[in-house]
Amino acid sequence: MASPLKSILATLLLLAIALPDCQAKSKPSLLGKQAIHHAIGRQANHIELPKRHKPKFRPGPWKKAHATFYEGGSGTFGGACNYKDVAGEGYGMNTVALSSVLFRNGQACGACFEIKCADSPQWCRLGQPSLFVTATDHCPPNPSLPNDNGGWCNVPREHFDIAKPVFSRLAGYKAGIIPIQYRRLPCKKQGGIRFTILGNRWFYQVIVWNVGGAGDVVRVQVKGDDKLKWTQMERHWGSTWKTSAILLGESLSFRVRASDERYSTSWHVTPKNWQFGLTYEGKNFK
């Protein structure tokens, strides 16, 4: 009969022999590890992350400024923004020329505002009704006059020079200048963004108008359906953008970015045989 000590030693010897074999079977090889890593990588590469959509443009805070009015008509109220016919282009007479601080070298073209006459019971209309306007022009500074006596649009004043036909909805003309409250609003437009193409075969201009959402455009790109890749256009002045890239003979797509960093891409808005002087309709901001 074997002693207990011998039995224990025999058991330990068997465990010592079996343990390395178990570890070898349970431990993946380097090749196995690499296979697992690549399998996980392939699955991760195919995961579709949800797209991040920027929120729609919302009304801004109320601010204080002053407003006057100026003479003109449908063909002149779009002056510094190069809108050719504000009534025909959907803006109506509800337009305004902004002082330089607000105009920002034309970037504010197309921005929409709500204006109220404020703190002037003598001149404000009863109930202080709102006037909704679009920025279509620039009110230039007049350094020869003091800021508080004629130089209303001088830097750093925030000033609204309103089209005369609609100023009377806020106050009587005799008021001359009135204190106001204003805020930015989303622009509500009918139909899509419009692209009017001007220029010649060596130099191209595109007027971008009827822009919804924030309304003001900070970047425009153009792309053809053949040779022309996405190309950044430069602001020429106001709502007009320019490029020397060859656009002729290609179906054109446009990508418009607004001041709130949202963008709208209009694919193939023109045929290949598009014509100078014509207007084409794309996709608007929702």
C-alpha positions as MATLAB code, in Angstrom:
seq = 'MASPLKSILATLLLLAIALPDCQAKSKPSLLGKQAIHHAIGRQANHIELPKRHKPKFRPGPWKKAHATFYEGGSGTFGGACNYKDVAGEGYGMNTVALSSVLFRNGQACGACFEIKCADSPQWCRLGQPSLFVTATDHCPPNPSLPNDNGGWCNVPREHFDIAKPVFSRLAGYKAGIIPIQYRRLPCKKQGGIRFTILGNRWFYQVIVWNVGGAGDVVRVQVKGDDKLKWTQMERHWGSTWKTSAILLGESLSFRVRASDERYSTSWHVTPKNWQFGLTYEGKNFK';
ca = [
       0.000    0.000    0.000;
       1.455    3.361   -1.077;
       2.129    5.962    1.602;
       0.146    9.274    1.563;
       3.319   11.211    0.821;
       3.964    9.241   -2.344;
       0.388    9.806   -3.493;
       0.730   13.591   -3.040;
       4.039   13.640   -4.905;
       2.529   11.691   -7.804;
      -0.405   14.116   -8.030;
       1.902   17.148   -8.065;
       4.012   15.537  -10.805;
       0.941   14.978  -12.999;
      -0.178   18.618  -12.509;
       3.277   19.910  -13.441;
       3.166   17.918  -16.680;
      -0.405   18.938  -17.631;
      -0.256   22.686  -16.760;
       1.982   23.912  -19.657;
      -0.198   22.053  -22.149;
      -3.374   23.724  -20.762;
      -1.753   27.164  -20.924;
      -0.707   26.602  -24.534;
      -4.248   25.608  -25.494;
      -5.908   28.498  -23.663;
      -3.475   31.283  -24.749;
      -4.052   32.676  -28.302;
      -1.037   32.821  -30.561;
       0.264   36.141  -31.959;
      -1.352   35.279  -35.284;
      -4.675   34.724  -33.513;
      -4.411   38.068  -31.760;
      -3.769   39.842  -35.068;
      -6.762   38.121  -36.662;
      -9.025   39.229  -33.816;
      -7.676   42.801  -34.031;
      -8.271   43.010  -37.785;
     -11.781   41.562  -37.463;
     -12.701   44.184  -34.865;
     -11.101   46.904  -37.006;
     -13.125   45.886  -40.057;
     -16.344   46.044  -38.054;
     -15.443   49.447  -36.580;
     -14.677   50.867  -40.013;
     -18.163   49.944  -41.180;
     -19.971   51.554  -38.255;
     -22.031   54.494  -39.546;
     -22.000   57.289  -36.998;
     -25.113   59.472  -36.907;
     -24.721   62.728  -38.847;
     -24.575   65.855  -36.759;
     -27.018   68.463  -38.039;
     -26.560   72.030  -36.890;
     -29.740   73.504  -35.413;
     -31.827   75.867  -37.512;
     -31.124   79.578  -37.236;
     -33.025   81.073  -34.315;
     -34.008   84.651  -33.391;
     -31.234   86.623  -31.727;
     -31.336   88.852  -28.651;
     -32.952   92.285  -28.728;
     -30.515   95.193  -29.082;
     -30.807   98.975  -29.191;
     -29.976  101.211  -32.158;
     -31.435  104.075  -34.203;
     -33.171  104.286  -37.561;
     -33.734  106.828  -40.299;
     -35.182  106.493  -43.818;
     -33.949  107.118  -47.350;
     -35.461  107.622  -50.779;
     -35.252  105.089  -53.574;
     -37.049  102.392  -55.493;
     -37.038   98.705  -56.323;
     -34.011   99.109  -58.593;
     -31.926  101.118  -56.120;
     -32.691   99.738  -52.642;
     -30.483   96.710  -53.426;
     -27.501   98.902  -54.312;
     -24.492   97.807  -52.259;
     -25.650   94.171  -52.183;
     -26.136   94.127  -55.981;
     -29.740   92.957  -55.814;
     -31.060   94.139  -59.158;
     -34.765   94.428  -58.326;
     -35.721   93.963  -54.677;
     -39.448   93.756  -55.436;
     -38.991   91.295  -58.298;
     -36.584   89.183  -56.253;
     -39.035   88.707  -53.394;
     -37.695   91.200  -50.864;
     -40.395   93.773  -51.517;
     -39.882   97.269  -50.131;
     -39.140   95.853  -46.675;
     -35.457   96.586  -47.045;
     -32.803   98.379  -45.061;
     -29.331   99.863  -45.506;
     -26.991   99.002  -42.637;
     -24.189  101.041  -41.106;
     -20.664   99.730  -41.678;
     -20.508   97.987  -38.290;
     -23.536   95.872  -39.202;
     -22.914   95.632  -42.959;
     -19.479   93.997  -42.519;
     -18.251   94.653  -46.069;
     -21.288   92.998  -47.605;
     -21.422   89.855  -45.496;
     -24.731   90.984  -43.957;
     -26.488   91.106  -47.347;
     -29.635   88.995  -47.094;
     -29.827   88.983  -43.284;
     -33.323   89.478  -41.849;
     -34.309   91.702  -38.922;
     -37.288   92.576  -36.776;
     -37.407   96.264  -35.828;
     -39.585   98.102  -33.299;
     -39.778  101.825  -32.582;
     -38.952  102.233  -28.892;
     -38.812  104.858  -26.154;
     -40.306  107.618  -28.281;
     -44.050  108.000  -27.532;
     -44.141  111.201  -29.574;
     -43.212  109.412  -32.808;
     -43.727  105.649  -32.417;
     -46.884  104.199  -33.941;
     -49.522  103.136  -31.447;
     -48.818   99.624  -30.173;
     -45.210   99.705  -31.442;
     -45.782   97.324  -34.383;
     -42.875   95.294  -35.745;
     -41.307   95.860  -39.155;
     -39.602   92.884  -40.797;
     -36.810   93.847  -43.189;
     -33.951   92.363  -45.185;
     -30.480   93.936  -45.416;
     -29.993   94.908  -49.063;
     -27.836   98.053  -48.950;
     -25.074   99.917  -47.124;
     -25.464  103.198  -45.256;
     -22.024  104.804  -45.719;
     -20.362  106.821  -42.973;
     -20.106  110.592  -43.137;
     -16.963  111.567  -41.182;
     -17.597  115.279  -41.818;
     -20.588  115.135  -39.437;
     -20.608  114.173  -35.747;
     -21.952  110.756  -34.864;
     -24.886  112.215  -32.941;
     -25.823  114.895  -35.454;
     -26.033  113.659  -39.048;
     -23.253  111.080  -39.033;
     -25.734  108.393  -38.070;
     -23.923  105.604  -39.923;
     -20.449  106.473  -38.693;
     -18.376  103.820  -36.925;
     -19.078  102.474  -34.305;
     -22.826  103.213  -34.511;
     -25.289  100.418  -35.239;
     -27.796  102.128  -37.496;
     -30.662  101.172  -39.836;
     -31.500  103.394  -42.810;
     -34.926  102.042  -43.771;
     -36.544  102.239  -47.203;
     -38.907  105.235  -47.044;
     -42.032  103.374  -48.266;
     -42.054  101.182  -45.131;
     -40.520  103.492  -42.501;
     -43.952  104.993  -41.864;
     -45.099  101.688  -40.348;
     -42.837  102.467  -37.399;
     -43.138  106.242  -37.081;
     -44.052  109.424  -38.917;
     -41.596  110.907  -41.397;
     -41.366  114.089  -39.323;
     -39.507  112.112  -36.680;
     -36.415  111.949  -38.907;
     -34.500  109.625  -36.597;
     -36.010  107.263  -34.017;
     -34.653  104.961  -31.296;
     -35.357  101.310  -32.056;
     -34.978   97.804  -30.770;
     -33.921   95.136  -33.253;
     -33.036   91.484  -33.471;
     -31.937   88.985  -36.125;
     -34.594   86.603  -37.417;
     -34.563   83.531  -39.680;
     -35.346   84.450  -43.283;
     -38.435   82.781  -44.740;
     -38.241   82.470  -48.521;
     -40.382   81.027  -51.275;
     -38.607   78.427  -53.400;
     -34.906   77.682  -53.546;
     -31.710   79.717  -53.506;
     -31.273   81.567  -56.806;
     -28.009   81.751  -58.761;
     -27.758   84.445  -61.454;
     -24.680   83.883  -63.624;
     -22.975   86.892  -65.209;
     -19.613   87.647  -66.819;
     -17.845   86.036  -69.778;
     -15.906   82.879  -70.623;
     -12.787   84.151  -68.822;
     -14.412   85.705  -65.738;
     -17.539   84.513  -63.951;
     -19.843   86.222  -61.459;
     -22.694   84.590  -59.565;
     -25.298   86.601  -57.645;
     -26.630   84.442  -54.806;
     -30.052   85.545  -53.582;
     -33.326   84.399  -51.994;
     -31.373   82.645  -49.231;
     -33.415   81.280  -46.321;
     -32.292   80.482  -42.784;
     -29.619   82.904  -41.585;
     -29.912   84.669  -44.951;
     -26.362   86.020  -45.084;
     -23.764   84.047  -47.050;
     -20.147   83.646  -45.947;
     -18.900   81.084  -48.464;
     -19.805   79.817  -51.936;
     -18.267   76.875  -53.813;
     -18.961   75.707  -57.353;
     -18.426   72.312  -58.988;
     -18.883   70.971  -62.502;
     -19.893   67.503  -63.631;
     -16.666   66.896  -65.589;
     -13.333   68.646  -65.103;
     -14.197   71.265  -62.493;
     -13.749   70.059  -58.905;
     -15.142   71.909  -55.889;
     -13.764   75.447  -56.228;
     -13.935   78.256  -53.693;
     -15.428   81.486  -55.077;
     -14.452   84.950  -53.781;
     -16.873   87.645  -52.712;
     -16.804   90.296  -55.426;
     -19.120   92.679  -53.611;
     -22.365   92.281  -51.722;
     -24.197   89.149  -52.827;
     -21.970   88.673  -55.898;
     -19.261   86.002  -55.972;
     -16.537   85.556  -58.591;
     -14.114   83.002  -59.999;
     -11.762   82.672  -62.958;
     -12.208   78.881  -63.082;
     -13.741   77.710  -66.362;
     -17.432   76.982  -65.803;
     -18.626   76.827  -69.412;
     -19.774   73.478  -70.733;
     -20.393   71.914  -67.328;
     -23.532   71.250  -65.322;
     -22.922   73.336  -62.222;
     -23.525   72.533  -58.562;
     -23.244   75.123  -55.781;
     -22.542   74.828  -52.060;
     -23.610   77.821  -49.969;
     -22.539   78.313  -46.348;
     -24.372   80.812  -44.142;
     -23.116   82.742  -41.109;
     -24.513   80.106  -38.735;
     -22.147   77.547  -40.388;
     -24.980   75.559  -41.939;
     -24.612   74.820  -45.636;
     -26.897   73.894  -48.502;
     -25.658   71.955  -51.533;
     -27.573   72.376  -54.794;
     -26.629   69.588  -57.204;
     -26.652   70.163  -60.981;
     -28.775   73.307  -60.885;
     -27.731   74.240  -64.421;
     -27.640   72.226  -67.639;
     -24.356   71.884  -69.509;
     -25.466   74.575  -71.976;
     -26.364   77.191  -69.352;
     -26.426   80.823  -70.460;
     -24.984   84.056  -69.051;
     -27.646   86.381  -67.657;
     -30.012   83.595  -66.640;
     -31.057   82.617  -63.117;
     -31.104   79.013  -61.877;
     -32.829   77.678  -58.762;
     -31.206   75.408  -56.196;
     -31.925   73.986  -52.761;
     -32.700   76.341  -49.886;
     -32.108   76.100  -46.160;
     -35.006   74.479  -44.324;
];
